[in-house]
Amino acid sequence: GAGVSQTPSNKVTEKGKYVELRCDPISGHTALYWYRQSLGQGPEFLIYFQGTGAADDSGLPNDRFFAVRPEGSVSTLKIQRTERGDSAVYLCASSSGQGAAAFFGQGTRLTVV
Amino acid sequence: AQSVTQPDIHITVSEGASLELRCNYSYGATPYLFWYVQSPGQGLQLLLKYFSGDTLVQGIKGFEAEFKRSQSSFNLRKPSVHWSDAAEYFCAVYGGATNKLIFGTGTLLAVQP
């Protein structure tokens, strides 16, 4: 596609529920990133994929968070047993490779009530 | 580990005035540096990037930035600010070994008539 697409744009869920956030990167981009942005903060790194594998998942806050990219294109960020503190905007970005500029999607605003 | 500092949380300038947003980075090797802009409710848009070569880089919307290795800085400038430039600006550094794009906390720019 023309840009990075994230769905849904908004998600409201109840505490304790499971959610999946989807990211469609720019076609041909091998690198894919997930970030979390809380109000008034800069984007916080979560995980980086190079192809199908997670090259760096050091930013995932705990084992409730997991992300996959099975075919090296679309990625899904999965959050189990959601907590109110997980409420934030989740941003996805893709780039053509190591060191290249990253292009961001519009984000998914997750609200846990 | 690499890091980015944006010392100014909030800046207000008059329309037509010049602008300089500060960014300092910490990274052992030559960094890849970026400036992004985020308008309210929007994703991050790439303004410009520095990889190597000329230390003064031009970006979109009339912005430029200068890489100064001796000062570990990559300040963003614009000679004449327009009301539409009101947004939040993020500086980021790309650490090659870890492949993470690390963001500063951002500078919120307000433009007054």
Short mmCIF file of C-alpha atoms in Angstrom, two decimals:
data_model
loop_
_atom_site.label_atom_id
_atom_site.label_comp_id
_atom_site.label_asym_id
_atom_site.label_seq_id
_atom_site.Cartn_x
_atom_site.Cartn_y
_atom_site.Cartn_z
CA GLY A 1 0.00 0.00 0.00
CA ALA A 2 0.89 3.65 -0.10
CA GLY A 3 1.58 3.93 3.59
CA VAL A 4 1.59 2.05 6.87
CA SER A 5 -1.93 1.02 7.84
CA GLN A 6 -3.02 0.21 11.38
CA THR A 7 -6.31 -1.29 12.44
CA PRO A 8 -8.40 -0.62 14.36
CA SER A 9 -7.87 3.09 14.77
CA ASN A 10 -9.57 2.95 18.15
CA LYS A 11 -10.13 0.06 20.53
CA VAL A 12 -11.93 0.12 23.84
CA THR A 13 -11.69 -3.03 25.91
CA GLU A 14 -12.43 -4.14 29.42
CA LYS A 15 -9.71 -4.83 31.93
CA GLY A 16 -8.59 -8.44 31.71
CA LYS A 17 -9.57 -8.92 28.08
CA TYR A 18 -7.31 -9.91 25.19
CA VAL A 19 -6.67 -7.55 22.26
CA GLU A 20 -4.93 -7.73 18.90
CA LEU A 21 -3.63 -4.73 17.02
CA ARG A 22 -2.76 -5.07 13.35
CA CYS A 23 -0.13 -3.35 11.24
CA ASP A 24 0.20 -3.45 7.44
CA PRO A 25 3.62 -2.05 6.52
CA ILE A 26 4.64 -0.36 3.31
CA SER A 27 4.98 -3.00 0.61
CA GLY A 28 8.54 -4.31 0.38
CA HIS A 29 9.69 -2.92 3.71
CA THR A 30 11.61 -5.58 5.60
CA ALA A 31 11.87 -3.80 8.94
CA LEU A 32 8.83 -3.26 11.16
CA TYR A 33 8.65 -1.54 14.54
CA TRP A 34 6.06 -1.25 17.28
CA TYR A 35 6.04 1.71 19.65
CA ARG A 36 3.76 2.82 22.47
CA GLN A 37 3.04 6.48 23.08
CA SER A 38 1.40 7.77 26.23
CA LEU A 39 -0.03 11.26 26.50
CA GLY A 40 2.70 13.88 26.53
CA GLN A 41 5.48 11.35 25.96
CA GLY A 42 7.68 10.36 23.07
CA PRO A 43 7.23 7.01 21.36
CA GLU A 44 8.54 4.17 23.50
CA PHE A 45 10.16 1.28 21.63
CA LEU A 46 8.49 -2.12 22.05
CA ILE A 47 9.77 -4.53 19.40
CA TYR A 48 11.55 -4.60 16.04
CA PHE A 49 11.20 -7.20 13.29
CA GLN A 50 13.62 -7.82 10.48
CA GLY A 51 11.70 -10.07 8.12
CA THR A 52 9.75 -12.66 10.09
CA GLY A 53 11.92 -12.71 13.18
CA ALA A 54 11.97 -10.38 16.16
CA ALA A 55 15.43 -8.83 16.04
CA ASP A 56 14.91 -6.93 19.28
CA ASP A 57 12.01 -7.37 21.70
CA SER A 58 13.69 -5.71 24.65
CA GLY A 59 11.01 -3.03 24.89
CA LEU A 60 8.08 -5.35 25.56
CA PRO A 61 7.09 -4.44 29.12
CA ASN A 62 6.16 -7.94 30.29
CA ASP A 63 5.03 -11.35 29.09
CA ARG A 64 1.46 -10.14 28.51
CA PHE A 65 2.74 -8.48 25.35
CA PHE A 66 3.62 -10.49 22.28
CA ALA A 67 4.01 -9.69 18.59
CA VAL A 68 4.24 -11.79 15.45
CA ARG A 69 5.03 -11.27 11.80
CA PRO A 70 4.62 -14.75 10.31
CA GLU A 71 5.07 -13.95 6.63
CA GLY A 72 7.37 -10.98 6.93
CA SER A 73 4.67 -8.46 6.08
CA VAL A 74 1.64 -7.90 8.33
CA SER A 75 2.32 -7.84 12.05
CA THR A 76 0.01 -8.30 15.00
CA LEU A 77 0.66 -7.00 18.50
CA LYS A 78 -1.15 -9.09 21.08
CA ILE A 79 -1.88 -8.03 24.63
CA GLN A 80 -3.24 -10.52 27.13
CA ARG A 81 -5.09 -9.71 30.36
CA THR A 82 -5.16 -6.03 29.58
CA GLU A 83 -4.66 -3.52 32.38
CA ARG A 84 -5.68 0.12 32.59
CA GLY A 85 -2.01 1.07 32.40
CA ASP A 86 -1.87 -0.41 28.90
CA SER A 87 -4.00 2.46 27.63
CA ALA A 88 -1.95 4.37 25.08
CA VAL A 89 -1.54 4.92 21.36
CA TYR A 90 0.27 2.01 19.74
CA LEU A 91 2.30 3.05 16.72
CA CYS A 92 3.67 0.88 13.97
CA ALA A 93 6.43 1.89 11.58
CA SER A 94 8.24 0.23 8.70
CA SER A 95 11.47 0.89 6.86
CA SER A 96 13.32 -0.52 3.88
CA GLY A 97 16.13 -1.83 6.03
CA GLN A 98 18.62 -1.25 8.76
CA GLY A 99 19.26 2.44 9.29
CA ALA A 100 16.68 3.59 6.77
CA ALA A 101 14.04 6.16 7.66
CA ALA A 102 10.98 4.70 9.34
CA PHE A 103 7.47 5.62 8.22
CA PHE A 104 4.67 5.55 10.73
CA GLY A 105 1.03 4.60 10.66
CA GLN A 106 -1.69 6.67 12.28
CA GLY A 107 -1.69 4.49 15.36
CA THR A 108 -4.26 2.53 17.34
CA ARG A 109 -5.63 4.25 20.40
CA LEU A 110 -6.21 1.57 23.02
CA THR A 111 -8.37 2.36 26.02
CA VAL A 112 -8.72 -0.18 28.79
CA VAL A 113 -11.71 0.49 31.05
CA ALA B 1 23.30 2.91 25.06
CA GLN B 2 22.09 5.55 22.71
CA SER B 3 19.72 8.22 23.97
CA VAL B 4 18.17 11.48 22.87
CA THR B 5 17.53 14.60 24.92
CA GLN B 6 15.22 17.41 23.95
CA PRO B 7 15.74 20.04 26.65
CA ASP B 8 12.74 22.19 25.77
CA ILE B 9 9.37 20.70 26.63
CA HIS B 10 7.35 23.63 25.32
CA ILE B 11 8.25 26.58 23.08
CA THR B 12 6.10 29.48 21.92
CA VAL B 13 7.12 31.64 18.97
CA SER B 14 5.40 34.38 17.04
CA GLU B 15 4.33 33.72 13.48
CA GLY B 16 7.09 34.83 11.13
CA ALA B 17 9.80 34.50 13.75
CA SER B 18 12.69 32.08 13.44
CA LEU B 19 12.74 28.78 15.25
CA GLU B 20 15.38 26.49 16.69
CA LEU B 21 14.52 23.26 18.50
CA ARG B 22 17.34 21.59 20.38
CA CYS B 23 18.32 17.95 20.28
CA ASN B 24 21.30 16.27 21.90
CA TYR B 25 22.15 12.63 21.41
CA SER B 26 24.38 10.08 23.04
CA TYR B 27 25.90 7.51 20.73
CA GLY B 28 29.41 6.17 20.32
CA ALA B 29 29.62 6.04 16.57
CA THR B 30 28.31 8.30 13.84
CA PRO B 31 24.58 8.32 14.41
CA TYR B 32 21.68 8.25 12.05
CA LEU B 33 19.50 11.17 13.15
CA PHE B 34 15.93 12.12 12.41
CA TRP B 35 13.34 14.76 13.11
CA TYR B 36 9.66 13.89 13.09
CA VAL B 37 6.58 16.08 13.51
CA GLN B 38 3.29 15.02 15.03
CA SER B 39 0.15 17.09 14.70
CA PRO B 40 -2.70 16.47 17.19
CA GLY B 41 -4.30 13.10 16.61
CA GLN B 42 -1.91 12.27 13.78
CA GLY B 43 0.93 9.86 13.26
CA LEU B 44 4.56 10.90 13.03
CA GLN B 45 5.74 12.47 9.80
CA LEU B 46 9.40 12.45 8.82
CA LEU B 47 10.80 15.97 8.40
CA LEU B 48 14.40 15.17 7.60
CA LYS B 49 17.23 12.76 8.26
CA TYR B 50 21.01 12.75 8.56
CA PHE B 51 23.04 9.69 7.63
CA SER B 52 26.40 11.07 6.49
CA GLY B 53 27.97 13.74 4.32
CA ASP B 54 26.88 17.36 4.45
CA THR B 55 26.12 18.25 8.05
CA LEU B 56 23.36 20.69 7.07
CA VAL B 57 20.34 18.79 5.85
CA GLN B 58 17.22 20.16 4.27
CA GLY B 59 13.80 18.72 4.94
CA ILE B 60 10.19 19.27 4.07
CA LYS B 61 8.10 22.31 4.97
CA GLY B 62 11.14 24.60 4.95
CA PHE B 63 12.90 22.93 7.89
CA GLU B 64 16.61 22.26 8.13
CA ALA B 65 18.87 20.70 10.75
CA GLU B 66 22.59 20.81 11.41
CA PHE B 67 24.62 17.91 12.74
CA LYS B 68 27.41 19.02 15.06
CA ARG B 69 29.52 16.11 16.20
CA SER B 70 31.55 18.21 18.65
CA GLN B 71 28.38 19.19 20.47
CA SER B 72 26.48 15.91 19.95
CA SER B 73 23.64 18.00 18.64
CA PHE B 74 21.17 17.94 15.78
CA ASN B 75 19.11 21.11 16.15
CA LEU B 76 16.10 21.79 13.95
CA ARG B 77 15.64 25.25 12.46
CA LYS B 78 13.20 27.21 10.37
CA PRO B 79 13.74 30.84 9.35
CA SER B 80 10.09 31.89 9.44
CA VAL B 81 7.44 29.95 11.33
CA HIS B 82 3.89 29.58 10.04
CA TRP B 83 0.84 29.00 12.22
CA SER B 84 0.48 25.53 10.65
CA ASP B 85 3.84 24.54 12.16
CA ALA B 86 2.24 24.27 15.60
CA ALA B 87 2.75 20.63 16.55
CA GLU B 88 4.99 18.36 18.58
CA TYR B 89 8.48 17.70 17.29
CA PHE B 90 10.52 14.62 18.07
CA CYS B 91 14.20 14.02 17.54
CA ALA B 92 15.33 10.42 17.13
CA VAL B 93 18.58 8.51 16.84
CA TYR B 94 19.02 5.16 15.16
CA GLY B 95 21.42 2.84 16.90
CA GLY B 96 22.92 0.48 14.34
CA ALA B 97 23.85 -2.37 16.65
CA THR B 98 20.43 -2.69 18.19
CA ASN B 99 18.42 -1.40 15.24
CA LYS B 100 16.23 0.64 17.49
CA LEU B 101 14.95 4.10 16.68
CA ILE B 102 15.06 5.93 20.00
CA PHE B 103 12.98 9.06 20.46
CA GLY B 104 13.33 12.09 22.65
CA THR B 105 10.44 13.25 24.81
CA GLY B 106 9.43 15.87 22.28
CA THR B 107 9.07 19.63 22.11
CA LEU B 108 5.60 21.11 21.81
CA LEU B 109 5.61 24.15 19.58
CA ALA B 110 2.94 26.83 19.88
CA VAL B 111 2.70 29.63 17.32
CA GLN B 112 1.06 32.88 18.32
CA PRO B 113 -0.30 35.43 15.83
#
